[in-house]
PDB file of C-alpha atoms in Angstrom:
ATOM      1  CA  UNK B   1     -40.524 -32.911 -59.394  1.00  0.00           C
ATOM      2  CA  UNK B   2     -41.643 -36.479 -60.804  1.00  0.00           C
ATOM      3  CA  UNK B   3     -39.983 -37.024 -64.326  1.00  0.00           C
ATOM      4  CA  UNK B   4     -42.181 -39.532 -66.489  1.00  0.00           C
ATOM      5  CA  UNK B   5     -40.869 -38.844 -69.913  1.00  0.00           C
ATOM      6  CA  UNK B   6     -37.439 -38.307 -71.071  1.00  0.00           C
ATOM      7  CA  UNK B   7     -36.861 -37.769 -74.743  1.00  0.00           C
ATOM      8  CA  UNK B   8     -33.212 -37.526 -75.759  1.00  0.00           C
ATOM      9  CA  UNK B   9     -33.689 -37.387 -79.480  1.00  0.00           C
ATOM     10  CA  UNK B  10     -30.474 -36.641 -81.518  1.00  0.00           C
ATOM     11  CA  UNK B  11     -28.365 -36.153 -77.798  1.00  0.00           C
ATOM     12  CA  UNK B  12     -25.393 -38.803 -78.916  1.00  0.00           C
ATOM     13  CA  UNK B  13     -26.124 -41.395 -75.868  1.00  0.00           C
ATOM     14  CA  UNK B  14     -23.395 -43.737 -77.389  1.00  0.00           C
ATOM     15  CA  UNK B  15     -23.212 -47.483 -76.642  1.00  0.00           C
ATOM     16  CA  UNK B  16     -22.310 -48.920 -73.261  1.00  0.00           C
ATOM     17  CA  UNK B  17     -20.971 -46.224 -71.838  1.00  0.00           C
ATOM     18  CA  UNK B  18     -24.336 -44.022 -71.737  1.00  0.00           C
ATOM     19  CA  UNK B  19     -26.663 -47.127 -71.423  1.00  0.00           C
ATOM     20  CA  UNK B  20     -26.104 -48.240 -67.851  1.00  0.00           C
ATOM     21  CA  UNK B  21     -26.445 -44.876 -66.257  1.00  0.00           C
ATOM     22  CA  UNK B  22     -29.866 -44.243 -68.683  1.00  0.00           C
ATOM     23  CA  UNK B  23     -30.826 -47.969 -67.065  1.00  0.00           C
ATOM     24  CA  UNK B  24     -30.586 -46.642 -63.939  1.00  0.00           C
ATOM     25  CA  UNK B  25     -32.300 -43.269 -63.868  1.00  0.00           C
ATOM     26  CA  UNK B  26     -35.087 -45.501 -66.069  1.00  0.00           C
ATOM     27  CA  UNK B  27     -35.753 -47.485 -63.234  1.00  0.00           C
ATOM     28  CA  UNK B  28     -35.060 -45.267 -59.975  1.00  0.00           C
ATOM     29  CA  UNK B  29     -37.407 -42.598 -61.560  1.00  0.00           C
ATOM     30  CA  UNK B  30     -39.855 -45.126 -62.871  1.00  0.00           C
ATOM     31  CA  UNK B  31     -39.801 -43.542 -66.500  1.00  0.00           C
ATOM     32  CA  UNK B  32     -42.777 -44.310 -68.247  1.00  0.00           C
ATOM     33  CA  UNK B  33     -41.299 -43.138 -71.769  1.00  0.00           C
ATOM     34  CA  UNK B  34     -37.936 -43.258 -72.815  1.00  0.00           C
ATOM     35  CA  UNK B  35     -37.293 -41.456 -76.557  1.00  0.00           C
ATOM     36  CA  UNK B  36     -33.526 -42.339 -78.188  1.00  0.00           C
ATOM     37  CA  UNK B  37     -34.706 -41.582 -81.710  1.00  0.00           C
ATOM     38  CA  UNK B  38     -31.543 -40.550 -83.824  1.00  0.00           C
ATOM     39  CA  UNK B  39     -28.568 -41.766 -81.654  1.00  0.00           C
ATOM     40  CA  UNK B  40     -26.609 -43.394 -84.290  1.00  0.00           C
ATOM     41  CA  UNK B  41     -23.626 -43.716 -81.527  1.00  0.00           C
ATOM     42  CA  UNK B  42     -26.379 -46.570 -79.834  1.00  0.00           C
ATOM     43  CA  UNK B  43     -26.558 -49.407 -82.044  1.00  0.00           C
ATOM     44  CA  UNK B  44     -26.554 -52.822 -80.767  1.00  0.00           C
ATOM     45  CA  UNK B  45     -24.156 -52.283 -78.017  1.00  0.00           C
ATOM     46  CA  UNK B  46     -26.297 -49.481 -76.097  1.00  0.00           C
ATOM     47  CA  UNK B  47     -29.267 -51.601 -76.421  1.00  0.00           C
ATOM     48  CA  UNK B  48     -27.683 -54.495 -75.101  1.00  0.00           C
ATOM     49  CA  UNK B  49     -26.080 -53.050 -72.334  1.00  0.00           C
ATOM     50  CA  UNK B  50     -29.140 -50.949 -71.462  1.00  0.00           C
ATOM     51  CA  UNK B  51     -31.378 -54.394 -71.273  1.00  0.00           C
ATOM     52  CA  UNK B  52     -28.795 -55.832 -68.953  1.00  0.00           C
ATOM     53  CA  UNK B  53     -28.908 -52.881 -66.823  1.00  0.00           C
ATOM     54  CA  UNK B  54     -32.190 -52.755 -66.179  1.00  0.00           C
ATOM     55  CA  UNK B  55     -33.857 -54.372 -63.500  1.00  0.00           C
ATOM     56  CA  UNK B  56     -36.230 -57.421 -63.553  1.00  0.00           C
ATOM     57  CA  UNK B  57     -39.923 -56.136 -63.723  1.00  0.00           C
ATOM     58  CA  UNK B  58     -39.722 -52.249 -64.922  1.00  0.00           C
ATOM     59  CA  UNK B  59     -43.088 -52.444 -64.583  1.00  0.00           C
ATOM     60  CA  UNK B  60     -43.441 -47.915 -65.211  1.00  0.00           C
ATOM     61  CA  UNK B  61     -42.491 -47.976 -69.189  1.00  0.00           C
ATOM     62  CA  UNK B  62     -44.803 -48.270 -71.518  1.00  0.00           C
ATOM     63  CA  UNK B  63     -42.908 -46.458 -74.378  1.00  0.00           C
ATOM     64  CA  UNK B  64     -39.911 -46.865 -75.671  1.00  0.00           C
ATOM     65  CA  UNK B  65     -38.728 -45.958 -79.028  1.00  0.00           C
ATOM     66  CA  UNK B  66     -35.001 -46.305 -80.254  1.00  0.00           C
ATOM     67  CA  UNK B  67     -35.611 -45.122 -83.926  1.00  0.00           C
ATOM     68  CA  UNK B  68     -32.762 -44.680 -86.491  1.00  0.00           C
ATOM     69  CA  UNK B  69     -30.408 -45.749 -83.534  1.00  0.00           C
ATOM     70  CA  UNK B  70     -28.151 -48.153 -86.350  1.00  0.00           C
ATOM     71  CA  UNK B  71     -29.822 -51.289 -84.772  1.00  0.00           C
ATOM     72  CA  UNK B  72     -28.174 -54.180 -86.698  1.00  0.00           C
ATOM     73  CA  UNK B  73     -28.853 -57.610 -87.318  1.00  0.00           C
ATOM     74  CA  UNK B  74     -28.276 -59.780 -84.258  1.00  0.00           C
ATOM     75  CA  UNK B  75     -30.045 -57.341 -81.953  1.00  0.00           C
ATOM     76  CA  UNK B  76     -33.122 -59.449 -81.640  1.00  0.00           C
ATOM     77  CA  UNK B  77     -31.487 -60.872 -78.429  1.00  0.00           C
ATOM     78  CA  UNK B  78     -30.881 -57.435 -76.636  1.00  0.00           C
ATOM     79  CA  UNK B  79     -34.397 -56.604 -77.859  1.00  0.00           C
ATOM     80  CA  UNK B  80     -35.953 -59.896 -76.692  1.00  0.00           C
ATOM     81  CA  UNK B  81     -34.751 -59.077 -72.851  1.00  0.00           C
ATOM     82  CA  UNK B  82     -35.657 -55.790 -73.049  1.00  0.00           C
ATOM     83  CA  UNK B  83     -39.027 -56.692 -73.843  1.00  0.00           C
ATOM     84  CA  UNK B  84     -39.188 -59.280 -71.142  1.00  0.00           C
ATOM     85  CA  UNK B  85     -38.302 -56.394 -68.495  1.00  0.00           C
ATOM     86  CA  UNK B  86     -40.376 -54.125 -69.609  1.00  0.00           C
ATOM     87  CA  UNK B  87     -43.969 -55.912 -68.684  1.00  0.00           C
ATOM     88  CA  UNK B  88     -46.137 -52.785 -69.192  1.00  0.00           C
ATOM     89  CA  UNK B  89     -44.797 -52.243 -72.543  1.00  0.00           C
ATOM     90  CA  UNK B  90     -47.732 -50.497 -74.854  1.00  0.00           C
ATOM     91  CA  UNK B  91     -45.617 -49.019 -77.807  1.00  0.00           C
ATOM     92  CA  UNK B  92     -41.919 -49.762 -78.847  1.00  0.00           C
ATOM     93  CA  UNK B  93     -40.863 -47.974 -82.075  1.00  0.00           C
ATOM     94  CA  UNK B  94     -38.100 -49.433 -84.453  1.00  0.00           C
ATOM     95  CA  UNK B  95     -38.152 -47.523 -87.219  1.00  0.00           C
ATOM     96  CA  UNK B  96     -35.399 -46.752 -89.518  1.00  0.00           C
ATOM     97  CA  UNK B  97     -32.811 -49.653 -88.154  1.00  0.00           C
ATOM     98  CA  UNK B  98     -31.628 -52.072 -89.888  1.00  0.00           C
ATOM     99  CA  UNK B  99     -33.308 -55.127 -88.600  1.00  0.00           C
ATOM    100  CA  UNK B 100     -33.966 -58.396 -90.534  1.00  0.00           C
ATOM    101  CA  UNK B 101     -36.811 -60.976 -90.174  1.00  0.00           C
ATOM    102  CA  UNK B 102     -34.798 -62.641 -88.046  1.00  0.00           C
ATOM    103  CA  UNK B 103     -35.093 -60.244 -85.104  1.00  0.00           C
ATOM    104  CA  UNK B 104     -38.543 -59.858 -85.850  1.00  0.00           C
ATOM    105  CA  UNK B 105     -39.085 -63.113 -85.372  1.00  0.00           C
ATOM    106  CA  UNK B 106     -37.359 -63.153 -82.427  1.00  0.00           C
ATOM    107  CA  UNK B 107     -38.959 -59.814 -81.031  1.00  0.00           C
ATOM    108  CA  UNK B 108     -42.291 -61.280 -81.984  1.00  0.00           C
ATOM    109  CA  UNK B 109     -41.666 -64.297 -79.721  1.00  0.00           C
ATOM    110  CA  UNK B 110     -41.283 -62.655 -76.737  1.00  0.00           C
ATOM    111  CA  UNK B 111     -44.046 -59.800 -77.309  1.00  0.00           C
ATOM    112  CA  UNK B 112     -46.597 -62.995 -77.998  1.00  0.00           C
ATOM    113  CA  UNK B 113     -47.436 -63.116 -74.109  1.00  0.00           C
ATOM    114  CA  UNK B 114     -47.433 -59.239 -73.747  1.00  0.00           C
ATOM    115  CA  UNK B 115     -50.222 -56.866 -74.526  1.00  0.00           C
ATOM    116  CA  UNK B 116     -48.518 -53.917 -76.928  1.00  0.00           C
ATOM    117  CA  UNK B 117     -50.964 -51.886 -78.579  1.00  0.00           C
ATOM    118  CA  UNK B 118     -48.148 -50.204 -81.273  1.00  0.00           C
ATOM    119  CA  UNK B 119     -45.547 -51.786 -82.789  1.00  0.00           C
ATOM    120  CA  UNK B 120     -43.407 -49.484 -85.469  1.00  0.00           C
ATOM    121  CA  UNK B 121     -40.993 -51.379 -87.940  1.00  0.00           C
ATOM    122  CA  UNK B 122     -40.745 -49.311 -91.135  1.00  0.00           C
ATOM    123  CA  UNK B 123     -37.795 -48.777 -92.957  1.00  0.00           C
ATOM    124  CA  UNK B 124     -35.615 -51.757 -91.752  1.00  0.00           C
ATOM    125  CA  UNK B 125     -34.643 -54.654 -93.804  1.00  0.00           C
ATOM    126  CA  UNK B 126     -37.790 -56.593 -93.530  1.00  0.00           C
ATOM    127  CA  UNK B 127     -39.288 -58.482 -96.387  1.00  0.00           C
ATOM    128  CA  UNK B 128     -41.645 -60.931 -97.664  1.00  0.00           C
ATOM    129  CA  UNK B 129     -40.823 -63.171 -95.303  1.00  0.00           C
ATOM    130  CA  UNK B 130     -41.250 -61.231 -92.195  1.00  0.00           C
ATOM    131  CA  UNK B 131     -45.388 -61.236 -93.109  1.00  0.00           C
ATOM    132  CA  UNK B 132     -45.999 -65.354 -92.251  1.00  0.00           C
ATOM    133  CA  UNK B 133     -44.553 -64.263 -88.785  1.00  0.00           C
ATOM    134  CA  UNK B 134     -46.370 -61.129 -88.645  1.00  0.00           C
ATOM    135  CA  UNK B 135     -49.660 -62.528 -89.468  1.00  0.00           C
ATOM    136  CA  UNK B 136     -49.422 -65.116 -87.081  1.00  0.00           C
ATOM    137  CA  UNK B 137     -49.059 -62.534 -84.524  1.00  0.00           C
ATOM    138  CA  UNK B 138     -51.991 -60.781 -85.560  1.00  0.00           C
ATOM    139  CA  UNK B 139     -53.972 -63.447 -85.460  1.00  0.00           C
ATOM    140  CA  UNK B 140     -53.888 -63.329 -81.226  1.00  0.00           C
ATOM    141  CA  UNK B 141     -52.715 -60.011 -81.086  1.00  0.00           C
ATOM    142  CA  UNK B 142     -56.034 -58.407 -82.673  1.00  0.00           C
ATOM    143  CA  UNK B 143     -55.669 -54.513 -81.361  1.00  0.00           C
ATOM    144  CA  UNK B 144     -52.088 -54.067 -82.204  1.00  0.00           C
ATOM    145  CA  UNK B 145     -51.393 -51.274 -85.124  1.00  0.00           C
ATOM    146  CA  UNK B 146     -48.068 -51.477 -86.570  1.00  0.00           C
ATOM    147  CA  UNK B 147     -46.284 -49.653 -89.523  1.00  0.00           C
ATOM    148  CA  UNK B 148     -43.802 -51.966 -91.726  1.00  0.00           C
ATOM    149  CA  UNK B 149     -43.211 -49.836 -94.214  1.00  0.00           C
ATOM    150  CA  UNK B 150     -43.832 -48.914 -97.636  1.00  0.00           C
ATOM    151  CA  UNK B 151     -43.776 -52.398 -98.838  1.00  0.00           C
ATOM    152  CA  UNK B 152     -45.920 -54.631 -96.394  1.00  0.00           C
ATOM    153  CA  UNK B 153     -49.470 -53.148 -95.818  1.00  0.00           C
ATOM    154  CA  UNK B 154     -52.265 -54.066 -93.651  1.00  0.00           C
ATOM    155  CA  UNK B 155     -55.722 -53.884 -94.870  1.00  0.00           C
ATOM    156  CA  UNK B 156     -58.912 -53.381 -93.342  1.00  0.00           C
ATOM    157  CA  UNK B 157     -59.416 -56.737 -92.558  1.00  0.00           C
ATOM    158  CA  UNK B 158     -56.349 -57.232 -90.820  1.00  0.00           C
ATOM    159  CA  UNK B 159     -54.641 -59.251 -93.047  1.00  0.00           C
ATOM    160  CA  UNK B 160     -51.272 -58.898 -94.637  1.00  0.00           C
ATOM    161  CA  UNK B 161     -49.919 -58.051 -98.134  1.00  0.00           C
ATOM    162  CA  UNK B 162     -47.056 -56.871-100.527  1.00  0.00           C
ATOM    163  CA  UNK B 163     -47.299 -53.977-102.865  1.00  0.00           C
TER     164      UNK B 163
END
């Protein structure tokens, strides 16, 4: 039996504890998408502890979705390594966090020399300012679809505006 998907949606993988064994099955069973939607119990100590536990070059994942996992500002760093491990990376959902344009920023940084193809931030604390680094990015990043949320939009011509 080959496992390529694990979803483990509202399973209460809490923080460090859970994160480092997850790390490892990730990597020995060369995962290609990992689903944590709705552990609350994660938050920014899961995530980092899963992005140290993983090994350099996971090159199997290409989704990975930790949405409504209490992600808090100052998680841009966790997210920033994770990212940089995960080279293969096609669609990373965020939704329902609480992350600030800050970690966006941050997030965006590192994702600028990968090719994602979906990038989900709605319902975090993002706001007007988040769009001058968003736009930027969509300027080189031309096939990406993202969701902010219900108060940044995109429009057909790819660029950027507030409702």
């Amino acid at each position: 039996v080959h496992l390529k998907k694990m979803n483990l949606r509202h399973c209460s993988v809490n923080g460090e504890q859970e994160a480092k064994p997850l790390a490892s099955i990730v990597a020995s069973a060369h995962l290609t998408s990992l689903i944590l939607d709705g552990n609350i119990g994660f938050g920014n100590l899961g995530l980092s502890a899963f992005a140290a536990a993983l090994p350099e070059e996971c090159t199997s994942m290409t989704r990975f979705s930790v949405a409504d996992c209490r992600l808090e500002p100052g998680c841009a760093v966790a997210l920033g390594q994770l990212v940089h491990k995960l080279p293969k990376l096609d669609e990373l959902h965020l939704e329902y966090n609480s992350l600030r344009n800050s970690d966006v920023e941050v997030l965006l940084e590192e994702l600028s020399s990968r090719h994602l193809q979906h990038l989900f931030l709605s319902h975090n604390q993002l706001d007007d300012g988040a769009l001058d680094s968003l736009r930027k990015f969509l300027s080189v990043h031309r096939s990406l679809h993202f969701s902010v949320g219900q108060s940044l939009f995109l429009s057909v011509d790819r660029s950027l505006f507030c409702s």
